[in-house]
XYZ file of C-alpha atoms in Angstrom:
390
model
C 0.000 0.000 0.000
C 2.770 1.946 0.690
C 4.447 1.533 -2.804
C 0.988 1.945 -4.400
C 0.707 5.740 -2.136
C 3.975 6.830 -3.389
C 3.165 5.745 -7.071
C 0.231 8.019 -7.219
C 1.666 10.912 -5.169
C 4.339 11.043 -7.944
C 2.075 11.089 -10.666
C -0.028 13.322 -9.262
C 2.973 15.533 -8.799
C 3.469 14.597 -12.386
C 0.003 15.810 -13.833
C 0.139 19.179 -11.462
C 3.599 20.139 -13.109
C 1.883 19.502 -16.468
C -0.955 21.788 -15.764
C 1.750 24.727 -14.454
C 2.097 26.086 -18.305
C -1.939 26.020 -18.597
C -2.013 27.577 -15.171
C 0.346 29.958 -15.894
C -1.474 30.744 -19.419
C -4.888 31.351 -17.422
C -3.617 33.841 -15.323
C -1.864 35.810 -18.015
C -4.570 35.899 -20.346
C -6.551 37.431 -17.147
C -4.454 39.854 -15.882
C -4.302 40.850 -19.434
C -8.043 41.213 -20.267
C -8.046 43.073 -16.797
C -5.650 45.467 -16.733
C -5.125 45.873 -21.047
C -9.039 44.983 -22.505
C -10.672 48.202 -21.841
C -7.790 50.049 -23.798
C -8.274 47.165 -26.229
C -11.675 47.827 -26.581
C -11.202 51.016 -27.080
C -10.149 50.115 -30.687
C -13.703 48.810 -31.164
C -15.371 51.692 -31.491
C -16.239 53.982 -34.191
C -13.854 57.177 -34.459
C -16.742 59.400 -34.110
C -20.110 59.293 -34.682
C -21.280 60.817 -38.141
C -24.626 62.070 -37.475
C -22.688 64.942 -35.101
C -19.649 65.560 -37.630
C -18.838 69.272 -38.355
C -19.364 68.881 -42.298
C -22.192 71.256 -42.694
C -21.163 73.409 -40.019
C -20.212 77.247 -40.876
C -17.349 79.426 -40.758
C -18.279 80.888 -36.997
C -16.320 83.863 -35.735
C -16.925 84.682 -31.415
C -19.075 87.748 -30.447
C -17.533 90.728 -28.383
C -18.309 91.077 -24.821
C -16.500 93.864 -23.055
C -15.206 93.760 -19.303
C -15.027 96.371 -16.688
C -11.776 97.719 -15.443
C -12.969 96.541 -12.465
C -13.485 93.155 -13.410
C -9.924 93.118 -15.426
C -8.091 94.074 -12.339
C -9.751 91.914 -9.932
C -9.049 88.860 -12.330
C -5.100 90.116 -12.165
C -5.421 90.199 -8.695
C -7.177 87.599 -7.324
C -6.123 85.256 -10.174
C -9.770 84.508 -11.098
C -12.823 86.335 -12.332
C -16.751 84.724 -11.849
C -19.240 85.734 -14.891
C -22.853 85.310 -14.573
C -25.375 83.721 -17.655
C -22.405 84.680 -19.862
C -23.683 81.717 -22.169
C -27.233 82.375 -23.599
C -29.932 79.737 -22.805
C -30.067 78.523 -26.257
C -26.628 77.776 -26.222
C -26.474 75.761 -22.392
C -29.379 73.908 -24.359
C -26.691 73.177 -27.314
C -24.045 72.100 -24.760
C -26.375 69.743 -22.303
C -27.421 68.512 -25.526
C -23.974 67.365 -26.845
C -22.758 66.591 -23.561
C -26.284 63.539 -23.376
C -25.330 62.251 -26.908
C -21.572 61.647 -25.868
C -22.334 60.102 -22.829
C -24.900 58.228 -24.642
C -23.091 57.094 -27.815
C -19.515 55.930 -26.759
C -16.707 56.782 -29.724
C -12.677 55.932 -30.328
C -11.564 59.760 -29.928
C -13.473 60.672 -26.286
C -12.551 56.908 -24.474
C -8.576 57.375 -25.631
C -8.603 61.003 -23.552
C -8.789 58.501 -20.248
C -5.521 57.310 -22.027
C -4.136 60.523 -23.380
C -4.394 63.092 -20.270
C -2.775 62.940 -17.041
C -3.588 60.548 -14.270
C -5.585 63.057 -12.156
C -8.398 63.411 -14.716
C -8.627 59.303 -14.177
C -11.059 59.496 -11.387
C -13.227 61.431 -13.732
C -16.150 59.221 -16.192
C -17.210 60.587 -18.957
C -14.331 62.008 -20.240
C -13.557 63.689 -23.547
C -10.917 65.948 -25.120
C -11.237 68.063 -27.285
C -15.502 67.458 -28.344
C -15.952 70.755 -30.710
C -14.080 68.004 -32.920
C -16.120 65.678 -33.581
C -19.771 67.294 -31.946
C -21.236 70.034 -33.511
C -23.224 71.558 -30.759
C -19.484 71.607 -29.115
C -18.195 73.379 -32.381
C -21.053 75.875 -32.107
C -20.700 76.811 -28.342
C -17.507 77.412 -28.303
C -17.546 79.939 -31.359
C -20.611 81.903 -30.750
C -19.782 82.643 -27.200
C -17.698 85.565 -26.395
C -15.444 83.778 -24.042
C -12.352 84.070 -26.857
C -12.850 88.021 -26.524
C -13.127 88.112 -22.737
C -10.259 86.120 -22.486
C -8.373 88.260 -24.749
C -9.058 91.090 -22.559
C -7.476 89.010 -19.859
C -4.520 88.394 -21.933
C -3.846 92.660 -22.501
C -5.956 92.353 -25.604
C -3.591 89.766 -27.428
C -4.471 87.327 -30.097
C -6.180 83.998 -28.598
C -5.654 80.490 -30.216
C -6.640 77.184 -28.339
C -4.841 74.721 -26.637
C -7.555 72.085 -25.442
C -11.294 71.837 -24.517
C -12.373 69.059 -22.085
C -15.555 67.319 -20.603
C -15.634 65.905 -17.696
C -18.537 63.892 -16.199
C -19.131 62.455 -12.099
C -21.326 59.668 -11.155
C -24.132 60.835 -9.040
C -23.111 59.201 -6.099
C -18.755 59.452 -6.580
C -16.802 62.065 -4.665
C -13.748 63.650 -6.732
C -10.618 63.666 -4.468
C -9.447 66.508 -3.322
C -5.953 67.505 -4.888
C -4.857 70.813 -4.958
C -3.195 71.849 -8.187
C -2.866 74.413 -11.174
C -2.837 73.827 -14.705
C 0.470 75.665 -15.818
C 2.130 72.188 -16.733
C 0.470 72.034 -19.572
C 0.382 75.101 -21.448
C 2.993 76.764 -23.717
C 5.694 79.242 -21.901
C 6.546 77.829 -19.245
C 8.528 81.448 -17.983
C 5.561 83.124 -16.578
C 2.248 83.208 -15.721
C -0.500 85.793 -17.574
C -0.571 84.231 -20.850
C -2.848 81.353 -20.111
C -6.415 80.501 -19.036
C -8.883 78.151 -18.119
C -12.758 78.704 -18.361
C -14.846 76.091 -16.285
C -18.287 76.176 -16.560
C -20.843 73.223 -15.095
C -23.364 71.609 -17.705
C -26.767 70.708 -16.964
C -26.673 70.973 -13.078
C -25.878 73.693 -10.882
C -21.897 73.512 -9.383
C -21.779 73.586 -5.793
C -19.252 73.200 -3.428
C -20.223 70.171 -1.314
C -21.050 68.272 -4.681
C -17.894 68.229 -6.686
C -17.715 71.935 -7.511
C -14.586 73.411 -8.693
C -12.601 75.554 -5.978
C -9.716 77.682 -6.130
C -7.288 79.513 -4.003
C -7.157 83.155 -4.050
C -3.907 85.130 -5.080
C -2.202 81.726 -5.484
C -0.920 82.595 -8.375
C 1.176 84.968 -7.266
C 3.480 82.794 -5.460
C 3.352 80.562 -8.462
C 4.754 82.757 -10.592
C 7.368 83.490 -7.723
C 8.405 79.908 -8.181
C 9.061 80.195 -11.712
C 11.111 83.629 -10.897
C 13.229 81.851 -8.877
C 13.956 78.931 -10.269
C 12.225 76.716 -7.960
C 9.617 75.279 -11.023
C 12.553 74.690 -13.319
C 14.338 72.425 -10.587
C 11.310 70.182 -9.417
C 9.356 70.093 -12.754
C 11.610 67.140 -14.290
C 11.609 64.460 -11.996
C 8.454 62.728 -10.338
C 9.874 63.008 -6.868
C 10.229 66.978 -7.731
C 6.126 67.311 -9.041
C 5.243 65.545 -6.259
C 7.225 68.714 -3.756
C 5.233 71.023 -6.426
C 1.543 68.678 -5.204
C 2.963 69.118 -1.492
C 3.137 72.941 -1.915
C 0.151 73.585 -3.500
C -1.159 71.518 -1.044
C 0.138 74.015 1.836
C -1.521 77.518 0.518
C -4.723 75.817 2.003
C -2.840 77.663 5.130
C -2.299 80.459 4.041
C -4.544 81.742 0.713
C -8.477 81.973 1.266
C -10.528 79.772 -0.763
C -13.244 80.706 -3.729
C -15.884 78.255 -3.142
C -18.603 79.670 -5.868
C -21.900 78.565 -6.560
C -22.140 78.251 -10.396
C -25.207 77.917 -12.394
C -25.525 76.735 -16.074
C -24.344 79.637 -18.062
C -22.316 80.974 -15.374
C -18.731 80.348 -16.121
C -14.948 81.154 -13.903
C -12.459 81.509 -15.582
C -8.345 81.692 -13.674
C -5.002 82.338 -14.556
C -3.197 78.894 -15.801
C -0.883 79.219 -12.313
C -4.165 79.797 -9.664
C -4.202 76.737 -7.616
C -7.344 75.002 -7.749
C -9.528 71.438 -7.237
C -12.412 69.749 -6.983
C -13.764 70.045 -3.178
C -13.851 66.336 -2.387
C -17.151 66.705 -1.015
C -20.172 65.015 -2.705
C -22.651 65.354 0.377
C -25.472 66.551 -2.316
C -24.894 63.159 -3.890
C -25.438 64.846 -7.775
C -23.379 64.249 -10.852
C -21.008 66.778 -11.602
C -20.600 67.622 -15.079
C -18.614 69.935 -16.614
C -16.637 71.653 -19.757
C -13.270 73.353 -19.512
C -11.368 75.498 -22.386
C -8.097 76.395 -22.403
C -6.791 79.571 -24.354
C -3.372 80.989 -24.699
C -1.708 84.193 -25.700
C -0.420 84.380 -29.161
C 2.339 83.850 -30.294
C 3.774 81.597 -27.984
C 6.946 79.247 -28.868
C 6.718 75.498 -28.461
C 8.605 73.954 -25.288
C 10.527 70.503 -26.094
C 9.999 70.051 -22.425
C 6.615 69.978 -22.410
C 5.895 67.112 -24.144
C 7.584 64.448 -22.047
C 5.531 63.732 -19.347
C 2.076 62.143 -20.626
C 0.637 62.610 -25.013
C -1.746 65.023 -25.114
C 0.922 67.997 -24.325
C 2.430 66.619 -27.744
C 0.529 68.898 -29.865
C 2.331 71.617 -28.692
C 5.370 70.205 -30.092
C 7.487 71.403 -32.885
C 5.097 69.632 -35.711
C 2.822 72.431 -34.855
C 4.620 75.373 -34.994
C 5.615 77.983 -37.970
C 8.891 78.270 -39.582
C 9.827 80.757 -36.587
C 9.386 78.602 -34.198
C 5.524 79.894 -33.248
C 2.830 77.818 -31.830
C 0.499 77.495 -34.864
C -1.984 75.699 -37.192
C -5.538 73.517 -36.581
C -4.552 71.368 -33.589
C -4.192 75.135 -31.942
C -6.341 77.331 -33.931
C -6.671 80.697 -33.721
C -10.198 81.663 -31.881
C -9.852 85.610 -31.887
C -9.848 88.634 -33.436
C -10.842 86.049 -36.152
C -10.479 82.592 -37.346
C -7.988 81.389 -39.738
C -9.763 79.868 -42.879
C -7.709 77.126 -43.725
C -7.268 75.876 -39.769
C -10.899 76.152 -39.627
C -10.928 74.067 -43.179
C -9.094 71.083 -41.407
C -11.149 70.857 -38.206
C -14.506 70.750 -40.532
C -13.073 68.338 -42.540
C -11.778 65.903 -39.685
C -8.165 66.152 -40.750
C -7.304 66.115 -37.148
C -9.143 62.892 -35.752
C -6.799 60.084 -35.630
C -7.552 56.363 -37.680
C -7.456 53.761 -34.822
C -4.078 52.507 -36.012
C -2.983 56.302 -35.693
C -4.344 56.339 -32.072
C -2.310 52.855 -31.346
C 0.843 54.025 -32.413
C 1.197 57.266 -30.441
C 0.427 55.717 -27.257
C 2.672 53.328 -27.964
C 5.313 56.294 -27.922
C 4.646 56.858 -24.005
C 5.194 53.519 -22.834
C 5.529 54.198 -19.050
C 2.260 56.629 -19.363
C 0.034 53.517 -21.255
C 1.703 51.279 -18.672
C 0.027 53.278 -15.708
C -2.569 53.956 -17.079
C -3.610 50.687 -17.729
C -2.534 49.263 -14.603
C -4.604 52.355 -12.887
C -7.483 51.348 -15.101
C -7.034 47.414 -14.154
C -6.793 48.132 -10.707
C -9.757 50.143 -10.164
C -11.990 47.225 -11.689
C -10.001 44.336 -10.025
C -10.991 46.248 -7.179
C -15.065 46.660 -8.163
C -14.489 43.036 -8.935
C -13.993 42.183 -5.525
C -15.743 44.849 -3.387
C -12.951 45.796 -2.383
């Protein structure tokens, strides 16, 4: 009996060392379809949807709307400047409208911005940069408003062009951490402050501050730009151990900088300096969606930065591909909004010469390797977790 034990003990050992490859194989294949499908299926999905292309759309050139003194020099100040129903009704309507048929009908160019932005956007759903390309109602709104010409003002009346545009959608019952930042990364000229903006305006419900709603610091970025004067920004910028000193800092001005908590209803809009310090509140005690739409302007002309295009893609379009012979930021991927468009910019965007094919898409992520890495793994993570309640 003995003999006969040890006999099948060793082939048992025998058949569980065959099944080690197969095992092995399994667990791949699942950590794969975990942590790599939903990029993967990504690739599924139509590059937009045609009944919203920009085909038949019109040559649109922004309205005027004139500021105070008053309301120039506070925005200098402060760093930020609130404007009331500065979007007509009809066109909220146009942008709750477009922001329902994203959400609604999924596409290849708004699920590859959870791949293309940086990792704070990632607790964000509904995600989608850069809409006006591939929605007309986005297209529309953001020409017909005057927020190119206000912004101008901000910008001591210069030429505006845009960097990026950007929807971003909360389940109803989801809190967005709180993480205190500003958005000066990201934009071109990185030697100063001034010559960059974001407007943030909610869609569809009313932004609050204990549901989600943006806040920002006041004055903030004033000591910003004293970073930059000093060298500080230059020294902690390249390394992840130094942005993470820059996330601690920002971090700190809670101490010392009062906080801008505003109440903003659709067609309200704030719009601050690209170095104000700012966040979502990380309080969702209303338990409402937040859902929003952000547009970034710069000053023109601004020079590309080789530096800024290292850290995650979608800085790569203000790269070198996109700018003149002398060196200036230019072209459809960062079209010129005000005093007037550009024709043959405005050409390209109606045509869809800028949306990527999905082999396009495949290969330029493919450049950032570490970025698609944690991203994925980020991704992978957060449903491993769902997966297991955890």
């Amino acid at each position: 009996m003995l003999r006969n034990d040890t006999v099948n003990f060793e082939l048992s050992s025998m058949m569980d060392m065959r099944n080690v490859p197969l095992i092995l194989t399994s667990t791949v294949t699942v950590l794969i379809a975990i942590f790599f499908g939903p990029f993967l299926w990504c690739f599924t999905l139509p590059t937009m949807v045609e009944r919203f292309s920009l085909q038949d759309t019109e040559d649109l050139s922004p309205p005027q709307f004139f500021l105070s003194e008053d309301q120039i020099s506070s925005y200098k100040e402060e760093g930020f400047l609130i404007l009331r129903n500065i979007l007509s009704p009809h066109l909220m309507s146009r942008l709750s409208s477009g922001s329902s048929d994203l959400s609604a009908t999924p596409c290849l160019h708004c699920a590859m911005t959870y791949y293309d932005t940086a990792p704070l956007l990632h607790s964000y759903d509904n995600v989608c940069q850069r809409p006006e390309l591939i929605h007309h109602n986005f297209h529309e709104v953001l020409y017909r408003s005057p927020l190119a010409h206000i912004s101008s003002q901000l910008m001591d009346n210069r030429p505006i062009r845009i960097l990026r545009t950007l929807t971003l959608g909360s389940r109803a019952g989801q809190t967005i951490p709180l993480r205190w930042h500003a958005d000066h990364a990201i934009f071109p000229g990185q030697r100063k402050c001034g010559d960059g903006l974001v407007v943030w305006m909610p869609i569809g419900n009313t932004s609050y501050a204990d549901a989600n709603g943006l806040v920002v610091l006041k004055k903030s970025h004033k000591i910003h730009e004293e970073m930059i004067d000093n060298g500080t920004w230059f020294e902690n910028q390249g390394s992840v151990h130094g942005q993470r000193l820059h996330l601690d800092f920002y971090k700190s001005l809670v101490k010392t900088h009062e906080k801008e908590e505003p109440t903003l209803n659709p067609g309200d809009a704030i719009i601050f300096d690209r170095c104000t310090v700012h966040s979502a509140s990380g309080v969702n005690s209303r338990n409402i969606r937040r859902n929003s739409w952000q547009i970034r302007f710069f000053a023109d002309p601004q020079q590309f930065d080789r530096d800024l295009y290292k850290y995650y893609p979608s800085s790569a379009i203000a790269d070198e591909k996109n700018a003149n012979k002398e060196g200036f930021l230019s072209g459809p991927h960062l079209p010129q909004i005000w005093p007037k468009t550009i024709p043959g910019e405005q050409h390209a965007i109606r045509q869809g010469h800028l949306l990527r094919t999905r082999q396009e898409w495949f290969l330029f992520m493919l450049g950032y390797p570490r970025h698609l890495f944690i991203s994925n793994f980020w991704s992978g993570w957060e449903r491993f977790c769902k997966l297991y309640d955890w």
